[in-house]
CSV table of C-alpha atoms in Angstrom, one decimal:
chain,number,residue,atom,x,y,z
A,1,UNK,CA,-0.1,1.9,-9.1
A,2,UNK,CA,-2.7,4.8,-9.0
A,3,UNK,CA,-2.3,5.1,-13.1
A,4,UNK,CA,-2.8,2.0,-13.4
A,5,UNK,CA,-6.1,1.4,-11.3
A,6,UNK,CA,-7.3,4.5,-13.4
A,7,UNK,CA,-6.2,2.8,-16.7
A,8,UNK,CA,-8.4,-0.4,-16.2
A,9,UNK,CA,-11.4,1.4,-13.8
A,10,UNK,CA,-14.7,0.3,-14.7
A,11,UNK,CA,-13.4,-2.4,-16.6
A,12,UNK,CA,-14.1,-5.5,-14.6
A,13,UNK,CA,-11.1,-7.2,-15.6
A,14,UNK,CA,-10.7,-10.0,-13.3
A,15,UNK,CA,-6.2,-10.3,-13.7
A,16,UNK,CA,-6.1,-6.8,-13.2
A,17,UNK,CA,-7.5,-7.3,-9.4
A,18,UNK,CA,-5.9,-10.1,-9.1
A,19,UNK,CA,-2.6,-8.5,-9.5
A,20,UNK,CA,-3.5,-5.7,-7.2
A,21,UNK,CA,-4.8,-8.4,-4.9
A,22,UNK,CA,-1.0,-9.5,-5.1
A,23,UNK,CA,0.6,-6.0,-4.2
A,24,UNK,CA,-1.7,-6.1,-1.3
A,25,UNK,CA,-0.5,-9.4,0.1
A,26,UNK,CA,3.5,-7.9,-0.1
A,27,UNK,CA,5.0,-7.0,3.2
A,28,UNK,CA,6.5,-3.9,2.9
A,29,UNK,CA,10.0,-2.3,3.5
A,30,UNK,CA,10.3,0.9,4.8
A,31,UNK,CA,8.6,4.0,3.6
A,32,UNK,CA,6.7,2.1,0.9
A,33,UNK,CA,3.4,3.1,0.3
A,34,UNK,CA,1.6,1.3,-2.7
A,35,UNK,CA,-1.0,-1.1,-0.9
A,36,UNK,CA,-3.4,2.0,-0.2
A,37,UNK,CA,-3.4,2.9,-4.0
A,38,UNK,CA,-3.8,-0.8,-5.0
A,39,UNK,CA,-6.8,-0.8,-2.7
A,40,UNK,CA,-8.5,1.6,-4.5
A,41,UNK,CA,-7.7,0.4,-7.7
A,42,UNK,CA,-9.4,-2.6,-6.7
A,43,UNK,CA,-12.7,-1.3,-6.1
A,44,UNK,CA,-12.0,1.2,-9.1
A,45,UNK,CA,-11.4,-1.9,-11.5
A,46,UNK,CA,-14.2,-4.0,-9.9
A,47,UNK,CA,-17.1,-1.0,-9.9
A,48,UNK,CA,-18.6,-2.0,-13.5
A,49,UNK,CA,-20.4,-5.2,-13.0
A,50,UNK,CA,-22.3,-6.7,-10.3
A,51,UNK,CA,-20.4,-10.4,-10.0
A,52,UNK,CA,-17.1,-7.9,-9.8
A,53,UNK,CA,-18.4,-6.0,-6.7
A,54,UNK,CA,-19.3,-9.2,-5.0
A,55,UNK,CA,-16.5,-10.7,-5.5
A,56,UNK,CA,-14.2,-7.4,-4.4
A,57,UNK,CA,-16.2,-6.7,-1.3
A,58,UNK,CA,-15.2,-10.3,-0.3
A,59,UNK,CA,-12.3,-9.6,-0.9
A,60,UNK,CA,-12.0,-6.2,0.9
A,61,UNK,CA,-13.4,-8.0,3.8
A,62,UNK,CA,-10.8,-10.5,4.1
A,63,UNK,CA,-8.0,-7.7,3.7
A,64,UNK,CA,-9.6,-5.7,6.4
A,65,UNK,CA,-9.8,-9.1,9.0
A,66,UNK,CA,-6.1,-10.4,7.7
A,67,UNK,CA,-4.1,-6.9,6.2
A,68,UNK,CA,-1.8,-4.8,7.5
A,69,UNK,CA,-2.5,-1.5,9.2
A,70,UNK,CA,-1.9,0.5,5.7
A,71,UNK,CA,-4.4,-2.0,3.8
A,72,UNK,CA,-7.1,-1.6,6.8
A,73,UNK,CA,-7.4,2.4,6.4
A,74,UNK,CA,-7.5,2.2,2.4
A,75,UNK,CA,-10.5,-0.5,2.5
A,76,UNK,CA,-13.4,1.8,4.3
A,77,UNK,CA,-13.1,4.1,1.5
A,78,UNK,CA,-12.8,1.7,-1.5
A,79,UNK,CA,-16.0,-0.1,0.1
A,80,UNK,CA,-17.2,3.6,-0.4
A,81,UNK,CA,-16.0,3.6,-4.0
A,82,UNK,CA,-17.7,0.3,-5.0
A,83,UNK,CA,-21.2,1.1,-3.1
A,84,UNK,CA,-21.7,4.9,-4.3
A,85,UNK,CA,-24.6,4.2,-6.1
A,86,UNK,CA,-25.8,1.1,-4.7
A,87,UNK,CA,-25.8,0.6,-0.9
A,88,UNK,CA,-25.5,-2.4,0.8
């Protein structure tokens, strides 16, 4: 998960989130822990364009009201990732 957020970062490329948006929505078993990673990837993928950071801060937001415990600590700091530059 983590090489592939770094693959596609700064991309923008909108089936890439999606898909990481899709790990996100798994429950998981046991001692899995890829949702943090593909939250990062998220705003690592999203960062390059400005309709791509809208669209992934909505998105964050709706993971931090509706995700699981894992998904709520990663988003904080990928809201971090996507604003370093630009607050908001």
């Amino acid at each position: 998960m983590t090489l592939l957020s770094c693959a596609y970062a700064g991309t923008g490329n909108v089936l890439k989130v999606q898909n990481l948006l899709g790990h996100c929505s798994q429950h998981l078993d046991k001692g899995e822990m890829h949702q943090g990673p593909a939250v990062l990837g998220i705003a690592m993928v999203a960062m390059a364009e400005e309709l791509g950071l809208e669209m992934a801060i909505r998105s964050l937001e709706h993971l931090l009201q509706y995700g699981e415990q894992n998904i709520r600590r990663a988003v904080p700091l990928a809201l971090g990732l996507l604003c370093i530059s630009n607050p908001k």
